[in-house]
JSON list of C-alpha atoms in Angstrom, two decimals:
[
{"chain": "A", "resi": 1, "resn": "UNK", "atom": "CA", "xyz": [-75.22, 61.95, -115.10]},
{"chain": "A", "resi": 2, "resn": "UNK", "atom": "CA", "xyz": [-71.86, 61.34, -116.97]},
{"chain": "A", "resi": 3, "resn": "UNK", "atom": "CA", "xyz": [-69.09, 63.17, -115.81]},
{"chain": "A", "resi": 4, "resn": "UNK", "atom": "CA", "xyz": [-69.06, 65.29, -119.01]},
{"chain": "A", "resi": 5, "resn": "UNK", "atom": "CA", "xyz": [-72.70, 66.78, -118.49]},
{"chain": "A", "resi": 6, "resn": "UNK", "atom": "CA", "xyz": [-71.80, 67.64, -115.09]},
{"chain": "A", "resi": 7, "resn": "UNK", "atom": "CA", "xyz": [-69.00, 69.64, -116.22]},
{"chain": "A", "resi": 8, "resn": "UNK", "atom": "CA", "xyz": [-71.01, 71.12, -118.93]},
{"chain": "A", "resi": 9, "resn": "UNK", "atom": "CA", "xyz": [-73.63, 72.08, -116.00]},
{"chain": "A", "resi": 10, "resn": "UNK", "atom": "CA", "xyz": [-71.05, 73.60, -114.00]},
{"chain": "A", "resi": 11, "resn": "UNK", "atom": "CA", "xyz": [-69.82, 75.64, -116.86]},
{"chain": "A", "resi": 12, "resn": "UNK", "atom": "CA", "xyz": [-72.96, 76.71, -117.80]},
{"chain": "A", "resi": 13, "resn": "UNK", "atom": "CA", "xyz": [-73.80, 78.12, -113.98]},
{"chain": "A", "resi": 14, "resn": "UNK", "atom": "CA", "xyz": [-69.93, 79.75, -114.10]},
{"chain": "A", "resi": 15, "resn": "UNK", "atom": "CA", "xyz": [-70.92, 81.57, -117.42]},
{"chain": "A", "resi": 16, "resn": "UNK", "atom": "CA", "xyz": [-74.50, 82.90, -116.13]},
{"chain": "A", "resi": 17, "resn": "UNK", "atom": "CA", "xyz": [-73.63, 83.64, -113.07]},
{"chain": "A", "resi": 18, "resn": "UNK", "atom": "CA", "xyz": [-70.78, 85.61, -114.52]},
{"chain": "A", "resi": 19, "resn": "UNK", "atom": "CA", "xyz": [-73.48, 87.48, -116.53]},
{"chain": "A", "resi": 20, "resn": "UNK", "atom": "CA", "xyz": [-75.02, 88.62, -113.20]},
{"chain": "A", "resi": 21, "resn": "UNK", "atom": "CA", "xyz": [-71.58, 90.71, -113.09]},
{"chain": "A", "resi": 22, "resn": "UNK", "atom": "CA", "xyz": [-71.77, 92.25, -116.20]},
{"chain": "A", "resi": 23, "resn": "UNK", "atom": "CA", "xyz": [-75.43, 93.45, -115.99]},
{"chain": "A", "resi": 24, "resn": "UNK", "atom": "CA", "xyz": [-74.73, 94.56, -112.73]},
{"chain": "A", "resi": 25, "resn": "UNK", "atom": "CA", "xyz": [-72.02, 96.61, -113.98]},
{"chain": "A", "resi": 26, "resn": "UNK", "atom": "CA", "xyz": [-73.52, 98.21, -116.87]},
{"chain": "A", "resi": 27, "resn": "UNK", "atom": "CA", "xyz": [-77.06, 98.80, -114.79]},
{"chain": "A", "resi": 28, "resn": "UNK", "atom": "CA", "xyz": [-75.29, 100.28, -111.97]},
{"chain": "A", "resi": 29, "resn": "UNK", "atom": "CA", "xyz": [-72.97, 102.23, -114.93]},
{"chain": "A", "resi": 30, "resn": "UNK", "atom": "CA", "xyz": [-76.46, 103.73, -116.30]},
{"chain": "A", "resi": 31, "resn": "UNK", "atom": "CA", "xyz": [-77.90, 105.21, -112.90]},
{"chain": "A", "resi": 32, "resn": "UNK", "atom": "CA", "xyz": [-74.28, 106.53, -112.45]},
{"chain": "A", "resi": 33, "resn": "UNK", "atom": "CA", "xyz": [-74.44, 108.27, -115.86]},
{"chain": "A", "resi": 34, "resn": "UNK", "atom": "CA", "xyz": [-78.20, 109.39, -115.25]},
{"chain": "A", "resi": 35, "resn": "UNK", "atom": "CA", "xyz": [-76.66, 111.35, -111.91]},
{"chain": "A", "resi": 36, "resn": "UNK", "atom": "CA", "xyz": [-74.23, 112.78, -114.30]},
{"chain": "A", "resi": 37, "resn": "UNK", "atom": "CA", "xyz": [-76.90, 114.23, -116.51]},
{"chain": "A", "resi": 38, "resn": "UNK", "atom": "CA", "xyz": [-79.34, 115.14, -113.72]},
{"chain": "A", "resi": 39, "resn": "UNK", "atom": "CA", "xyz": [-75.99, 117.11, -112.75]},
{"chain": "A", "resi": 40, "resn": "UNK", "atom": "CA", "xyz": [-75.50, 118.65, -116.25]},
{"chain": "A", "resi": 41, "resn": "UNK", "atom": "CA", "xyz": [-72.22, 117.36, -116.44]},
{"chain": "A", "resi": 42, "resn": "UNK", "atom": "CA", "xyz": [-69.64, 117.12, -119.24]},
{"chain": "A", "resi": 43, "resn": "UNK", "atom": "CA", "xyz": [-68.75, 114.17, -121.44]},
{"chain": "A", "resi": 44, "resn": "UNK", "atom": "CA", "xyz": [-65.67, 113.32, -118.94]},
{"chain": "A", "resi": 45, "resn": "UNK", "atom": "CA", "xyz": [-67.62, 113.76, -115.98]},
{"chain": "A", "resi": 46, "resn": "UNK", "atom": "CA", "xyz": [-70.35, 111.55, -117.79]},
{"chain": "A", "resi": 47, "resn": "UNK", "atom": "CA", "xyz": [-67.92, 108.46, -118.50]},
{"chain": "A", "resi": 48, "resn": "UNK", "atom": "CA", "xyz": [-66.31, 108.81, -114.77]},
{"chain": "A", "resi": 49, "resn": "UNK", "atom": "CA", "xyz": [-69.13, 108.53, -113.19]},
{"chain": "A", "resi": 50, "resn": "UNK", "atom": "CA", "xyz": [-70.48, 105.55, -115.05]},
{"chain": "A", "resi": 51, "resn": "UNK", "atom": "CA", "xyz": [-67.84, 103.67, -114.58]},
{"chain": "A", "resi": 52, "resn": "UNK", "atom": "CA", "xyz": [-67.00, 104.47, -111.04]},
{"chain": "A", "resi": 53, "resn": "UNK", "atom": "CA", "xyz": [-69.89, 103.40, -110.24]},
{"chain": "A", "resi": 54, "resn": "UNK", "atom": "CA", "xyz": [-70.46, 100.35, -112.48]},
{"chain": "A", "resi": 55, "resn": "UNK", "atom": "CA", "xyz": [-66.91, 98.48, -111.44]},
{"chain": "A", "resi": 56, "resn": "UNK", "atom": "CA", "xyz": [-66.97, 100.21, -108.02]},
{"chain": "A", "resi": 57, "resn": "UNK", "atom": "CA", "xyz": [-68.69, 97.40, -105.93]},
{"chain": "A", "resi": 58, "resn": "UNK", "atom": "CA", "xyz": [-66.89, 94.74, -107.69]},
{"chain": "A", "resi": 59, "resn": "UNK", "atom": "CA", "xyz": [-63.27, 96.21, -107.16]},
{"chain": "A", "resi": 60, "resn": "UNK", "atom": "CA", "xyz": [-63.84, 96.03, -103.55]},
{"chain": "A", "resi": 61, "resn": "UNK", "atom": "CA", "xyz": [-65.26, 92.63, -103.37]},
{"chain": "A", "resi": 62, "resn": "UNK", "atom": "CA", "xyz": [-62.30, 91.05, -105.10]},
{"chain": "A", "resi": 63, "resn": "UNK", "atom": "CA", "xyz": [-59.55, 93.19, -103.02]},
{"chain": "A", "resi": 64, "resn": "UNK", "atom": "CA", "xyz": [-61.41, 92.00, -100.12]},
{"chain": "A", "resi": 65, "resn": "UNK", "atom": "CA", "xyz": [-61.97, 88.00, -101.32]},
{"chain": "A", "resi": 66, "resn": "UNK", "atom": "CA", "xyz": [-58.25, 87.43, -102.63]},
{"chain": "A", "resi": 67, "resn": "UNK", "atom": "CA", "xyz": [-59.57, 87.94, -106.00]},
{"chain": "A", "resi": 68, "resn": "UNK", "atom": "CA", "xyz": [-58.30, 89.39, -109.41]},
{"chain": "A", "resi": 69, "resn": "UNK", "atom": "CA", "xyz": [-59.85, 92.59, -109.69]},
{"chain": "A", "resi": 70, "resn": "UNK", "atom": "CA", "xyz": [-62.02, 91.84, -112.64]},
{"chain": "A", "resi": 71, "resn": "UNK", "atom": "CA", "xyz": [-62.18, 95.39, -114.69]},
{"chain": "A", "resi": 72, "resn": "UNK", "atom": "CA", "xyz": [-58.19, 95.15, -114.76]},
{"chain": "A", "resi": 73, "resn": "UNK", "atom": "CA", "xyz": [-57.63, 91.01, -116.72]},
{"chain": "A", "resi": 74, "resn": "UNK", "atom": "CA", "xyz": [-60.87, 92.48, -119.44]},
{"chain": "A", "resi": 75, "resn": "UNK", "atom": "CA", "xyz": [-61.62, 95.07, -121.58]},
{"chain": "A", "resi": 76, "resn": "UNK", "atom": "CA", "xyz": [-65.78, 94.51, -121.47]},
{"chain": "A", "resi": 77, "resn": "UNK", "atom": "CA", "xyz": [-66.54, 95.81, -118.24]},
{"chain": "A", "resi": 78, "resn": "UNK", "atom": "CA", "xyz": [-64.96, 99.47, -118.51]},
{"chain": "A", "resi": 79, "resn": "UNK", "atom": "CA", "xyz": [-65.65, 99.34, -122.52]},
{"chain": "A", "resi": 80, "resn": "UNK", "atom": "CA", "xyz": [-69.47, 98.56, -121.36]},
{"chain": "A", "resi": 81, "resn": "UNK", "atom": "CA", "xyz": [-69.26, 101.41, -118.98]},
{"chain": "A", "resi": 82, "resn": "UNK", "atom": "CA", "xyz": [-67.94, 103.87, -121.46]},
{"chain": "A", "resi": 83, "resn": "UNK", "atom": "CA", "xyz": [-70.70, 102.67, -123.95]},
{"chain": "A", "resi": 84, "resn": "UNK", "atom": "CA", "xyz": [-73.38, 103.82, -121.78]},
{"chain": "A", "resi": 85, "resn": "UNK", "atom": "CA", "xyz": [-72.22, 106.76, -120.74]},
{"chain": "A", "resi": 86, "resn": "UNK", "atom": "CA", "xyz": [-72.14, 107.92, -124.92]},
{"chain": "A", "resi": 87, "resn": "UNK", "atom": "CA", "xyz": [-75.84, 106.50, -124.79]},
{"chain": "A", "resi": 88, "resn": "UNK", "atom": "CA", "xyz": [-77.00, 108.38, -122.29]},
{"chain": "A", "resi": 89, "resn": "UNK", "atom": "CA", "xyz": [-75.27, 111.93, -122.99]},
{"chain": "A", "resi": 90, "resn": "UNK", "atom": "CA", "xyz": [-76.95, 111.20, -126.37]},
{"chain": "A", "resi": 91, "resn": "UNK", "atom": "CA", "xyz": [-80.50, 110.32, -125.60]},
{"chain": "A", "resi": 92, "resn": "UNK", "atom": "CA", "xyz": [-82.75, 113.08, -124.85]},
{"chain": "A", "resi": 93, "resn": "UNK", "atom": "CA", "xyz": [-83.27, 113.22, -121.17]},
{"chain": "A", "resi": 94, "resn": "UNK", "atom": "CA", "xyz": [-87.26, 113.09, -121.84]},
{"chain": "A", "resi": 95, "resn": "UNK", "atom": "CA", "xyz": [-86.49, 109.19, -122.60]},
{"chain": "A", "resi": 96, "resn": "UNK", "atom": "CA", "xyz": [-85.72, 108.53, -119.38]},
{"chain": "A", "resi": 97, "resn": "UNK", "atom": "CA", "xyz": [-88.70, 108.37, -116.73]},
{"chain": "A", "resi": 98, "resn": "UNK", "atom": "CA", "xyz": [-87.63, 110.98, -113.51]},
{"chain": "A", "resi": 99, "resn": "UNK", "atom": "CA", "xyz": [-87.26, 107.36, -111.16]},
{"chain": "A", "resi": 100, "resn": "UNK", "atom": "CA", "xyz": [-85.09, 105.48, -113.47]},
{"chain": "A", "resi": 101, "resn": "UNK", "atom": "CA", "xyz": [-82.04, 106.16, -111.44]},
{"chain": "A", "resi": 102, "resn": "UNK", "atom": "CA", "xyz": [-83.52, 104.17, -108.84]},
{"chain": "A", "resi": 103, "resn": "UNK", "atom": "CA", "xyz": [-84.88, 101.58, -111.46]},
{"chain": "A", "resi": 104, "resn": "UNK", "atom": "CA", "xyz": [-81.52, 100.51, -112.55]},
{"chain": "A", "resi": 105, "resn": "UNK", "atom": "CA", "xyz": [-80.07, 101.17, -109.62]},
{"chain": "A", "resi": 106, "resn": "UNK", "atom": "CA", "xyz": [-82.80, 98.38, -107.64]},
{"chain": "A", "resi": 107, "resn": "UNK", "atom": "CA", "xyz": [-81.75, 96.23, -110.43]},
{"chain": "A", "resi": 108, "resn": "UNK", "atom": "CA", "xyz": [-77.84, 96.49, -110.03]},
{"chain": "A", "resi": 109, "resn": "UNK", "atom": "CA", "xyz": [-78.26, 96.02, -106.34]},
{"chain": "A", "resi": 110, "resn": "UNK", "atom": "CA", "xyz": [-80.56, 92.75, -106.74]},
{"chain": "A", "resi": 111, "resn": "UNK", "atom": "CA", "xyz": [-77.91, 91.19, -109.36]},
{"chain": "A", "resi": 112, "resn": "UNK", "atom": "CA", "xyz": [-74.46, 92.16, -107.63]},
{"chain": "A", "resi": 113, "resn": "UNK", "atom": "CA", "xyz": [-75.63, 91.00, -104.34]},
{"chain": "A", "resi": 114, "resn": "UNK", "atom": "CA", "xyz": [-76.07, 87.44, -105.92]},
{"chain": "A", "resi": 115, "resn": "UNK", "atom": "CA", "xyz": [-72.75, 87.41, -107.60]},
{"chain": "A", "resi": 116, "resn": "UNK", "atom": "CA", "xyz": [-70.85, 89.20, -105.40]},
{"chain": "A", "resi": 117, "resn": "UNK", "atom": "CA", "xyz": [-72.08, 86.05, -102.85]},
{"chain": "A", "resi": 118, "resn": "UNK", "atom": "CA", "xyz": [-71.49, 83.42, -105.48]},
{"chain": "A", "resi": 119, "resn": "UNK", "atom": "CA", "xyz": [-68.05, 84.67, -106.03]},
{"chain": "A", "resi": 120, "resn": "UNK", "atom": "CA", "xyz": [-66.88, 84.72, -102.26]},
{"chain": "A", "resi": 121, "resn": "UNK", "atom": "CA", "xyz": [-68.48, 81.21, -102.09]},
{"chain": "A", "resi": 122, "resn": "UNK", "atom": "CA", "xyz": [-66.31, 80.63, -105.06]},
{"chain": "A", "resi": 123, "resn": "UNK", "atom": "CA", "xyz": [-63.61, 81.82, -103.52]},
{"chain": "A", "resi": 124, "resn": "UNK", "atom": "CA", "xyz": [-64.20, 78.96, -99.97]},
{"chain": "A", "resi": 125, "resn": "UNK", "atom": "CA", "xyz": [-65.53, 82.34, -98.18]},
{"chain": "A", "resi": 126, "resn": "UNK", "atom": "CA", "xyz": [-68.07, 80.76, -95.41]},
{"chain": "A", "resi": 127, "resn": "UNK", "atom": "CA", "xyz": [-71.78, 81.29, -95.55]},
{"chain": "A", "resi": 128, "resn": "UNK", "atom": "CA", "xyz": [-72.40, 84.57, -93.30]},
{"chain": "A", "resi": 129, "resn": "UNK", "atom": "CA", "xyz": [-69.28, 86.41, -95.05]},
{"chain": "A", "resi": 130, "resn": "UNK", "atom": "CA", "xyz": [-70.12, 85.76, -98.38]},
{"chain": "A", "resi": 131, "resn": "UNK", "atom": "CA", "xyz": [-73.82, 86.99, -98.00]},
{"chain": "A", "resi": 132, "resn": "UNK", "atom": "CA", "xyz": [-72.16, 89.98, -96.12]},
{"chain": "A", "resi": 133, "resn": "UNK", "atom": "CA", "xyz": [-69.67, 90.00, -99.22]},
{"chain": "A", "resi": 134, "resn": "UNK", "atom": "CA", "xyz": [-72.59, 90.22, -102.05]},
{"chain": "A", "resi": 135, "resn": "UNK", "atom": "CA", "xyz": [-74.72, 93.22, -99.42]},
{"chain": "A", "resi": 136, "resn": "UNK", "atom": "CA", "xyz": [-71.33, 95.27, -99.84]},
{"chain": "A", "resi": 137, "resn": "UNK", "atom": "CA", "xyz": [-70.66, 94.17, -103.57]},
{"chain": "A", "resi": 138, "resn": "UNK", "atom": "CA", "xyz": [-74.03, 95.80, -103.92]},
{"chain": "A", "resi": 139, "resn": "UNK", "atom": "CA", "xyz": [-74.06, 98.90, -102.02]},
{"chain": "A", "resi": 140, "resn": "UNK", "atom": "CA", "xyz": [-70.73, 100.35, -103.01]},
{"chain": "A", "resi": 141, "resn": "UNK", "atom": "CA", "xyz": [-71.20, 101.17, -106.24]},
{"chain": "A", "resi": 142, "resn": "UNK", "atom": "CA", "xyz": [-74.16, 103.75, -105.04]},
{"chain": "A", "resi": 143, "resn": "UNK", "atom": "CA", "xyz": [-72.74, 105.01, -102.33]},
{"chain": "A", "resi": 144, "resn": "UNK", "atom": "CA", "xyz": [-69.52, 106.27, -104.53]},
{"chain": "A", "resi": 145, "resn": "UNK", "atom": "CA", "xyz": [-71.51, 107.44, -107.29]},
{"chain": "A", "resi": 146, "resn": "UNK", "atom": "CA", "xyz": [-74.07, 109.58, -104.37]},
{"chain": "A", "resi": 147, "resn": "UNK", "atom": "CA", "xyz": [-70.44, 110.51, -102.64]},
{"chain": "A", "resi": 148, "resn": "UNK", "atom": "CA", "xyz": [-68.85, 112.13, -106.14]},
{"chain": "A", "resi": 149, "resn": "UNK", "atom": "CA", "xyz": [-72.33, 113.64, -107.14]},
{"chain": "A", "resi": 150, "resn": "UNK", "atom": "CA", "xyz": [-72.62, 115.08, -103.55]},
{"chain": "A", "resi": 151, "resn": "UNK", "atom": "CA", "xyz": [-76.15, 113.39, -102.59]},
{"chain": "A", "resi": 152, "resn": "UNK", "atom": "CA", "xyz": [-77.21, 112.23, -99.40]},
{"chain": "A", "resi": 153, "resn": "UNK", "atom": "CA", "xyz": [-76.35, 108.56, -99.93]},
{"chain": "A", "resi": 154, "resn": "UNK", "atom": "CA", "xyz": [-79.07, 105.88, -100.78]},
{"chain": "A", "resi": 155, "resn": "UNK", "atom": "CA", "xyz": [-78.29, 103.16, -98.21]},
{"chain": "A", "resi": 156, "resn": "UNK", "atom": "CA", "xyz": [-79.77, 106.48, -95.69]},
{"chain": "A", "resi": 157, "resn": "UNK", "atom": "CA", "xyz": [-82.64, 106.95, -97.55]},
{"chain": "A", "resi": 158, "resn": "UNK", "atom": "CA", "xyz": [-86.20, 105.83, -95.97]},
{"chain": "A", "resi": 159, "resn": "UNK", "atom": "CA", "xyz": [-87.22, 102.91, -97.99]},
{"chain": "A", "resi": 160, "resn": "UNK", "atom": "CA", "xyz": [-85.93, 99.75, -98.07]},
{"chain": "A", "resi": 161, "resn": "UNK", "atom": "CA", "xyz": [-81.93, 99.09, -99.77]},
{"chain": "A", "resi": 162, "resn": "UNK", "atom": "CA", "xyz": [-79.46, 97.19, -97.81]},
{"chain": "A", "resi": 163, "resn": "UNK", "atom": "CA", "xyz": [-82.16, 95.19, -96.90]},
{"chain": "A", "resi": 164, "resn": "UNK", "atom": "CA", "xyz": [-82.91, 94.44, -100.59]},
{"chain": "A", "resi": 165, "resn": "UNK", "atom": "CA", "xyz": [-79.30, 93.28, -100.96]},
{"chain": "A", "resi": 166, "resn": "UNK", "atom": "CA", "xyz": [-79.18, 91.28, -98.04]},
{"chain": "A", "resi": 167, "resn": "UNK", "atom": "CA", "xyz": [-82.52, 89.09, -99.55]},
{"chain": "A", "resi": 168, "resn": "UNK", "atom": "CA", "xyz": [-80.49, 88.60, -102.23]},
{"chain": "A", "resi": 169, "resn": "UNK", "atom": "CA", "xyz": [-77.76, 87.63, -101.63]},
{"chain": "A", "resi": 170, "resn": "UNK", "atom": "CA", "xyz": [-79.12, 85.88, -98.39]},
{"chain": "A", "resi": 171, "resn": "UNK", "atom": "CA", "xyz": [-81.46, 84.09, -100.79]},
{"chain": "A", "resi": 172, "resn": "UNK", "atom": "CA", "xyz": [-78.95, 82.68, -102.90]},
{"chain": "A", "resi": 173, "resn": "UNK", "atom": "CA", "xyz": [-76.66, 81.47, -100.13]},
{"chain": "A", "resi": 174, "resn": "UNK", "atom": "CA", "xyz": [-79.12, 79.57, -98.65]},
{"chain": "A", "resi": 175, "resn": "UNK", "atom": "CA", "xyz": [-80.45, 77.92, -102.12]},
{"chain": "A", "resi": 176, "resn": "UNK", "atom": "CA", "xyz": [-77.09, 77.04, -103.11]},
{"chain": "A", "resi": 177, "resn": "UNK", "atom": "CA", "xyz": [-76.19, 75.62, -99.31]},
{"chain": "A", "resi": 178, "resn": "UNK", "atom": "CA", "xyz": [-79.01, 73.07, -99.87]},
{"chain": "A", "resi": 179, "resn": "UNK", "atom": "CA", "xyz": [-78.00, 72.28, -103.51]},
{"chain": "A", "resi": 180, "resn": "UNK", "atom": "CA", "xyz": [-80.00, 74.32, -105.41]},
{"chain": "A", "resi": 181, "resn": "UNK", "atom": "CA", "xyz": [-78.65, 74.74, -109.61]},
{"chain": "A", "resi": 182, "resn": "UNK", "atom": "CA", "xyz": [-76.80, 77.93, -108.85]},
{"chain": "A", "resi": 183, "resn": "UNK", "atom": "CA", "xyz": [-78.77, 79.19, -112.27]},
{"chain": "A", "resi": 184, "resn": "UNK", "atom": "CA", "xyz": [-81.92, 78.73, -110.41]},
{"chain": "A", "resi": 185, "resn": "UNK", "atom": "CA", "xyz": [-81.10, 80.07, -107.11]},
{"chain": "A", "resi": 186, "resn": "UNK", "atom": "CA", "xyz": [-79.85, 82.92, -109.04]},
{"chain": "A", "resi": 187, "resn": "UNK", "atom": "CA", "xyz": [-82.70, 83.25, -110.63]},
{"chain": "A", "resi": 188, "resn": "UNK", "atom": "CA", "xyz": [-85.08, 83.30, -107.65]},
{"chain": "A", "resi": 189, "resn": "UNK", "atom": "CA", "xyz": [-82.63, 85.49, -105.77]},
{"chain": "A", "resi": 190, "resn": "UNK", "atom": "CA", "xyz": [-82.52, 88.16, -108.43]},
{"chain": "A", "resi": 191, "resn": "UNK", "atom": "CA", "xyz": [-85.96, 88.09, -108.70]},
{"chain": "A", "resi": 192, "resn": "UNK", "atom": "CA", "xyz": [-87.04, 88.84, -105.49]},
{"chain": "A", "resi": 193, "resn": "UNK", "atom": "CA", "xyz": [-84.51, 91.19, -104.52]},
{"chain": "A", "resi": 194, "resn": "UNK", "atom": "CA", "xyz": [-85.25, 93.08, -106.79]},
{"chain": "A", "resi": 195, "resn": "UNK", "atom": "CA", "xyz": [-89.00, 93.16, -106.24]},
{"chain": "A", "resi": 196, "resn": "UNK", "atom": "CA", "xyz": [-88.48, 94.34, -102.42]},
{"chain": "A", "resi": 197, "resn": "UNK", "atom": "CA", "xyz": [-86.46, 96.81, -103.92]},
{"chain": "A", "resi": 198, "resn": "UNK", "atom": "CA", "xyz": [-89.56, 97.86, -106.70]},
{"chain": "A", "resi": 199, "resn": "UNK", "atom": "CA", "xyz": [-92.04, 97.53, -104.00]},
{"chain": "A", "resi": 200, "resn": "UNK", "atom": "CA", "xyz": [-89.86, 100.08, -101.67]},
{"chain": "A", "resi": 201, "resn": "UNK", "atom": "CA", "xyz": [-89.77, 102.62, -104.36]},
{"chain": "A", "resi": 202, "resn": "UNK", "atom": "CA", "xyz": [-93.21, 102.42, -105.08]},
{"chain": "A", "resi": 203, "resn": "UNK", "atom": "CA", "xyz": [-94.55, 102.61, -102.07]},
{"chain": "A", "resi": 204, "resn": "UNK", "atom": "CA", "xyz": [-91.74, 103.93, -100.12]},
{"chain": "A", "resi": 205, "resn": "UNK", "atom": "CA", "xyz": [-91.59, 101.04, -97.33]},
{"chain": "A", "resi": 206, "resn": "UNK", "atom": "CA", "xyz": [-88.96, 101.41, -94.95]},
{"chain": "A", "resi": 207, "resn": "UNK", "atom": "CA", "xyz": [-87.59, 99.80, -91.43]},
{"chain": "A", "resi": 208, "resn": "UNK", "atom": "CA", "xyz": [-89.09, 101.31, -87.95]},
{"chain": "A", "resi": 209, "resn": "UNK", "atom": "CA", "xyz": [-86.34, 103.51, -87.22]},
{"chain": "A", "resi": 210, "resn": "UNK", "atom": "CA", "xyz": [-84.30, 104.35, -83.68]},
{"chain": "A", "resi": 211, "resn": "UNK", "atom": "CA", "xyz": [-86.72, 105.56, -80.69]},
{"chain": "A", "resi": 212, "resn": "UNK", "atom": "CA", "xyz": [-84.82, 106.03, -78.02]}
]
């Protein structure tokens, strides 16, 4: 391949990866704002919540990679925030089904554990750390948005969550180690995260726990 198409590849893996970070944030920004209503919160409450939660995981992955923390050099990420929380104080709660909190929430985990690894890659973090980065990139936004709402947090819950991240993001570290497109390892990654994630909530699948 010419020079040019390989920067035109790279590019092109930058950008959609990049989108990983953005649905993240607005999935994660939905379950936060679905707590809100479940809560019978005010507008305020509403947009604080969605946004805490949507940029939360993120800020903490770039104070902790060296990186520009991403919600404060753009106006998308909060603006997306503050969009959904106005769509979901104005839907009718009937539209949403009783699980969707974990729905979106399974789906923000599965994509912020991929980019929060890509990133610390990005950023020359070594292999184990960067998977470790993407588990926390992932987690963090739920556990503020179960700390401010006062709910036992979800990584405690029975079935299956940091586990679900760690796929992930474990997935896509190991693709991209062995040269896999980063939009394909992405891809895969996503995907299956996020099904261990479905297939813990449907069937409520969890890790042995402690016997002593």
């Amino acid at each position: 391949m010419s020079p040019a198409t390989l920067a035109s590849i790279h590019a092109l893996s930058a950008s959609t990866l990049s989108d990983l970070d953005m649905a993240g944030t607005a999935v994660f920004a939905i379950s936060g704002a679905l707590v809100a209503a479940r809560a019978r919160q005010n507008m305020v409450t509403f947009a604080f919540f969605a946004a805490m939660t949507g940029v939360g995981g993120g800020t903490l992955r770039d104070l902790l990679i060296g990186a520009p923390v991403f919600w404060m050099h753009a106006t998308a990420p909060i603006a997306v925030c503050l969009g959904i929380a106005l769509l979901v104080w104005f839907t009718p709660h009937r539209v949403w089904h009783e699980r969707a909190i974990d729905w979106f929430d399974g789906l923000g985990l599965a994509s912020y554990a991929v980019y929060g690894a890509a990133k610390a890659t990005a950023y020359g973090i070594p292999w184990l750390p960067a998977a470790i980065m993407g588990v926390v990139t992932a987690c963090m936004g739920g556990i503020i948005r179960d700390v401010l709402a006062d709910l036992p947090s979800i990584v405690i819950r029975p079935e299956l969550y940091v586990t679900a991240a760690a796929l992930a993001a474990g997935l896509y570290v190991g693709l991209d180690a062995v040269g896999l497109s980063p939009i394909i390892a992405g891809a895969i990654a996503v995907v299956l995260g996020f099904c261990l994630r479905g297939y813990a909530i449907i069937g409520k699948v969890d890790l042995p726990a402690y016997r002593r």
